[in-house]
Coordinates of C-alpha atoms and ligand atoms in Angstrom, one line a residue:
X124 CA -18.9 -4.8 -20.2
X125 CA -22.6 -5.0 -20.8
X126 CA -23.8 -8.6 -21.1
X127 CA -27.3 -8.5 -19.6
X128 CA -29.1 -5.1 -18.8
X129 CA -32.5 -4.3 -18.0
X130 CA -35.2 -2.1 -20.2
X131 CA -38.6 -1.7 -19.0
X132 CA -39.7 -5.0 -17.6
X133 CA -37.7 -7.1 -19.5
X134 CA -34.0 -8.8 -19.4
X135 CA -32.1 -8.3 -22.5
X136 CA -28.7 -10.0 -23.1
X137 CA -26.4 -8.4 -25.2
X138 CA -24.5 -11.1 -27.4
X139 CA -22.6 -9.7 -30.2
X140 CA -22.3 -6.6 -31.8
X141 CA -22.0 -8.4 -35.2
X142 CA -24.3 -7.6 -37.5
X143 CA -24.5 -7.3 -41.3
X144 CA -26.9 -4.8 -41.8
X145 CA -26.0 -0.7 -41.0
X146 CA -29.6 0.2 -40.4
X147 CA -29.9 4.0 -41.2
X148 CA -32.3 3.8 -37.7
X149 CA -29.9 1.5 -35.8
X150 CA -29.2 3.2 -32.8
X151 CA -25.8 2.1 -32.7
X152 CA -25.1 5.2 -35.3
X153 CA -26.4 7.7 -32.8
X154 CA -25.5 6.1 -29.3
X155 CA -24.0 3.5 -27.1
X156 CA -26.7 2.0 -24.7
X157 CA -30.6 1.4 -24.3
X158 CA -31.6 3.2 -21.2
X159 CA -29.4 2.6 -18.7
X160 CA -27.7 0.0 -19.7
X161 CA -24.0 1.1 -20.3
X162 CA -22.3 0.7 -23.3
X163 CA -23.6 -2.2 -25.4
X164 CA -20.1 -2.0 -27.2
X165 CA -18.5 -5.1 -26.0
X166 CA -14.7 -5.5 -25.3
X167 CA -15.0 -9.1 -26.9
X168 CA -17.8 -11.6 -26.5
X169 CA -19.1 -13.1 -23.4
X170 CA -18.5 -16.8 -23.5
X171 CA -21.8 -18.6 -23.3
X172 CA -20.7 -19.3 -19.9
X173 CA -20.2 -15.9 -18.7
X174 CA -23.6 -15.0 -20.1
X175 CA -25.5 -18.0 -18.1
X176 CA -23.3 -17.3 -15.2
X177 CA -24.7 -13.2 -15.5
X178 CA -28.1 -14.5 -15.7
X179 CA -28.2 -16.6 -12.2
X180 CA -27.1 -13.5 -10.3
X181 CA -30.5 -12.2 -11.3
X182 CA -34.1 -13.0 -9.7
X183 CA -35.4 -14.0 -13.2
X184 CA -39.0 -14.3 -12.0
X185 CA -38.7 -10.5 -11.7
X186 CA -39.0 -9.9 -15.5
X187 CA -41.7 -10.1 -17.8
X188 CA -39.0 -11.5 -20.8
X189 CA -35.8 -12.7 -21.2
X190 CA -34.5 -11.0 -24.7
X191 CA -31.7 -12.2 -27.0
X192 CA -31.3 -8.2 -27.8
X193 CA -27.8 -6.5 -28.1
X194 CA -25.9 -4.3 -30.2
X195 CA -25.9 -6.3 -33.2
X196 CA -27.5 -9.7 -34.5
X197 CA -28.1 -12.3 -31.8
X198 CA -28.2 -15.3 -34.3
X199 CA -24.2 -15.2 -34.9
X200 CA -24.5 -17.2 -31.8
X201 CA -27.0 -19.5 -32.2
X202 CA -25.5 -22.7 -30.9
X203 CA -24.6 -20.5 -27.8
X204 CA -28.4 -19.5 -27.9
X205 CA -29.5 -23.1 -28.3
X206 CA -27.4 -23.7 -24.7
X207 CA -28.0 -20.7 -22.8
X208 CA -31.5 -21.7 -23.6
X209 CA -31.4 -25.5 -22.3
X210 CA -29.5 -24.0 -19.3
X211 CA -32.7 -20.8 -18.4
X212 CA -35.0 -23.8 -18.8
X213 CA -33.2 -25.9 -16.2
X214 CA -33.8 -23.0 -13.6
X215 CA -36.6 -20.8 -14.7
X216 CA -40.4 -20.8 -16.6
X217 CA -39.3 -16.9 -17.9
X218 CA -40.4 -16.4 -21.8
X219 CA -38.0 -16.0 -24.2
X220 CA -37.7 -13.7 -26.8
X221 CA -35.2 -13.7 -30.0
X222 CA -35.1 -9.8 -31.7
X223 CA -33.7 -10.7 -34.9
X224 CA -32.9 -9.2 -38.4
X225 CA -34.1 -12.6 -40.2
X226 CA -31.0 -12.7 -41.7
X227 CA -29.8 -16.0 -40.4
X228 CA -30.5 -18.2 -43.1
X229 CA -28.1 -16.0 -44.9
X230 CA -25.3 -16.0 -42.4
X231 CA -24.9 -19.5 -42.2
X232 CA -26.2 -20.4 -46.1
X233 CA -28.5 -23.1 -44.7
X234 CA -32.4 -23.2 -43.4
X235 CA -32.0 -22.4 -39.7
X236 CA -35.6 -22.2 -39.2
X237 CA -35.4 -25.9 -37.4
X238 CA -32.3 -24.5 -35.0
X239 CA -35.0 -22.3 -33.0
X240 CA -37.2 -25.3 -32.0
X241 CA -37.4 -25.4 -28.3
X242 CA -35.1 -22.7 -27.7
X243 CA -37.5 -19.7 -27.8
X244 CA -41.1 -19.0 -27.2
X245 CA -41.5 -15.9 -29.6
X246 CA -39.2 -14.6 -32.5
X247 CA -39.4 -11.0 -33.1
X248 CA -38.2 -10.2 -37.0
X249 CA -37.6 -6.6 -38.4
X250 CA -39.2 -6.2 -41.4
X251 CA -38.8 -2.7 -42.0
X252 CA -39.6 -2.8 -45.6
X253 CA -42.2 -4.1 -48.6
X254 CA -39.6 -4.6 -51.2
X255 CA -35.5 -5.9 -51.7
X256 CA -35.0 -2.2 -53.3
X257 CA -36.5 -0.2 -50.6
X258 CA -34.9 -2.6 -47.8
X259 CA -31.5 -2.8 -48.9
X260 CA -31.4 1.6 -49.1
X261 CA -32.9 1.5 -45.6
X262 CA -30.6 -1.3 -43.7
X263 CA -28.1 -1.4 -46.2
X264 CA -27.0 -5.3 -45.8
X265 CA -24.1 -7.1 -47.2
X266 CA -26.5 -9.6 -48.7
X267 CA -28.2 -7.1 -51.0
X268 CA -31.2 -7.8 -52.4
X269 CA -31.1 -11.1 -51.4
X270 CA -31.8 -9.5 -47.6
X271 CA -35.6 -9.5 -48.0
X272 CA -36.8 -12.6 -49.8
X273 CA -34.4 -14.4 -47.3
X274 CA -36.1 -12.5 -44.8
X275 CA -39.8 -13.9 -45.5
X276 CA -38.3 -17.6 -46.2
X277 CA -37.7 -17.4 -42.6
X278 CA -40.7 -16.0 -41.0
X279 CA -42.8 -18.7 -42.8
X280 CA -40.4 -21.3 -41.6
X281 CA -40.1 -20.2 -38.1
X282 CA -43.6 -20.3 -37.8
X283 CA -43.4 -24.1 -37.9
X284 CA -41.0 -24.3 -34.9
X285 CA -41.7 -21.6 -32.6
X286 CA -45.1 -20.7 -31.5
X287 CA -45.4 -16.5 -31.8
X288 CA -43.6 -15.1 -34.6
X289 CA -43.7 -11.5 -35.3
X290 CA -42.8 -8.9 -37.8
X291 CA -42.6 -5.3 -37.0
X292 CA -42.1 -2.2 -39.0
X293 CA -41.2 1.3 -37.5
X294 CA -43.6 3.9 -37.5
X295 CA -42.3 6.9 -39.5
X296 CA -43.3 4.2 -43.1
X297 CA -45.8 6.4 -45.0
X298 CA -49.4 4.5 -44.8
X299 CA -49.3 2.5 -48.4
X300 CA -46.0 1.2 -47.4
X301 CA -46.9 0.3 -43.9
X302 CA -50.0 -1.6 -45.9
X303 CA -47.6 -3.6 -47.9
X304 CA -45.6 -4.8 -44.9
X305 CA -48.7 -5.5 -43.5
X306 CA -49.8 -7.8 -45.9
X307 CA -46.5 -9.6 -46.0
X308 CA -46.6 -10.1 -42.6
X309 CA -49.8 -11.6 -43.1
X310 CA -48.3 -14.0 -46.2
X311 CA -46.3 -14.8 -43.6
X312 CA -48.4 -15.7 -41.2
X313 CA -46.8 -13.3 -38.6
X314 CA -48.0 -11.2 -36.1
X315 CA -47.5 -7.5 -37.0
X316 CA -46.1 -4.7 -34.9
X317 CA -45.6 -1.3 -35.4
X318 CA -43.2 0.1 -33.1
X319 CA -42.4 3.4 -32.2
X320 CA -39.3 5.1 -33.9
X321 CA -37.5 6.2 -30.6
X322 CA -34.9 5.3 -28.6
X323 CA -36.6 1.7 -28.2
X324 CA -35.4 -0.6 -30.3
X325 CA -36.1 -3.5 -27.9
X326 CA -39.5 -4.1 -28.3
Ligands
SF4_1472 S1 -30.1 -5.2 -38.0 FE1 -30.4 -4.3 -35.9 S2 -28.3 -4.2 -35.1 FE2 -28.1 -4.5 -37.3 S3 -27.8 -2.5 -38.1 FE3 -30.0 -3.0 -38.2 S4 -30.9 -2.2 -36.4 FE4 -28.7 -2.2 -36.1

């Protein structure tokens, strides 16, 4: 079972593969791992304590990042975030990264935005879209077309708590749409990144 793998020069751990979006672009449609990774399908979570205990059989000053990055939405577990966080800090100055749908605020009906103080030293949201319509027939989320308001509601509100907060979009969005997210992005006062559609989704 795959709870931390490597990709590029980053460490990604892989805590859930809840997630309630189905992405039409979500790799876990057309495959199984990132690189070589192994399967990202887990068997059943890691306890936070077998995720902490994976980490410290690594060098962690050998990696750029330390990613909260899996096969579904990391946030499910953000309590176990908050205290695999506290733990890497004990025993290491390595960045940390949160790849996230935005949807948090959602899944727990409650700001979260406060919850990622301390815990992370960038938050990386997919936008992937300008409007509710056009997001919901892209990534298709049980919240509807609540998804994207809730979304940018975050963004801003993360921004108070953690110090780089990006947005990214994928690059096959014709140019006027890739304007709009842009410019929400900017409402938002997020960085914005275009990433390459490909097998990296990590980014
Ligand atoms: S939010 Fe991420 S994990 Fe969930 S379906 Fe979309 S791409 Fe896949």
């Amino acid at each position: 079972m795959t709870i931390t793998y490597v990709y590029g020069k980053n460490l990604y751990i892989n805590l859930t593969n809840r997630c309630p979006n189905a992405c039409e672009f979500c790799l876990r449609s057309t495959g199984d791992h990132v690189g070589d990774s192994g399967s990202l399908w887990l068997e059943r979570e890691p306890a936070k304590e077998e995720i902490l205990a994976d980490l410290k059989k690594r060098d962690l000053s050998q990696y750029a990042q330390l990613v909260y990055c899996g096969f579904g939405e990391p946030t499910y577990r953000l309590e176990d975030i908050k205290w695999i966080s506290a733990n890497v800090r004990k025993i290491s100055s390595i960045p940390i990264r949160i790849n996230t749908n935005g949807l948090s605020d959602l899944i727990f009906g409650r700001d979260t935005a406060p919850d990622f103080a301390g815990i992370t030293d960038a938050v990386s949201i997919s936008l992937n879209a300008s409007t509710p319509e056009k997001y919901d027939a892209v990534c298709h989320s049980e919240f509807g077309l609540q998804a994207l308001p809730a979304i940018l509601t975050f963004a801003k509100r993360v921004k108070q708590y953690v110090p780089t907060v990006i947005m990214t979009v994928v690059d096959t969005l014709p140019a006027d749409e890739l304007e709009a997210c842009r410019r929400l992005c900017a409402d938002a006062g997020a960085e914005f990144h275009v990433r390459t559609y490909s097998e990296d989704w990590t980014g």
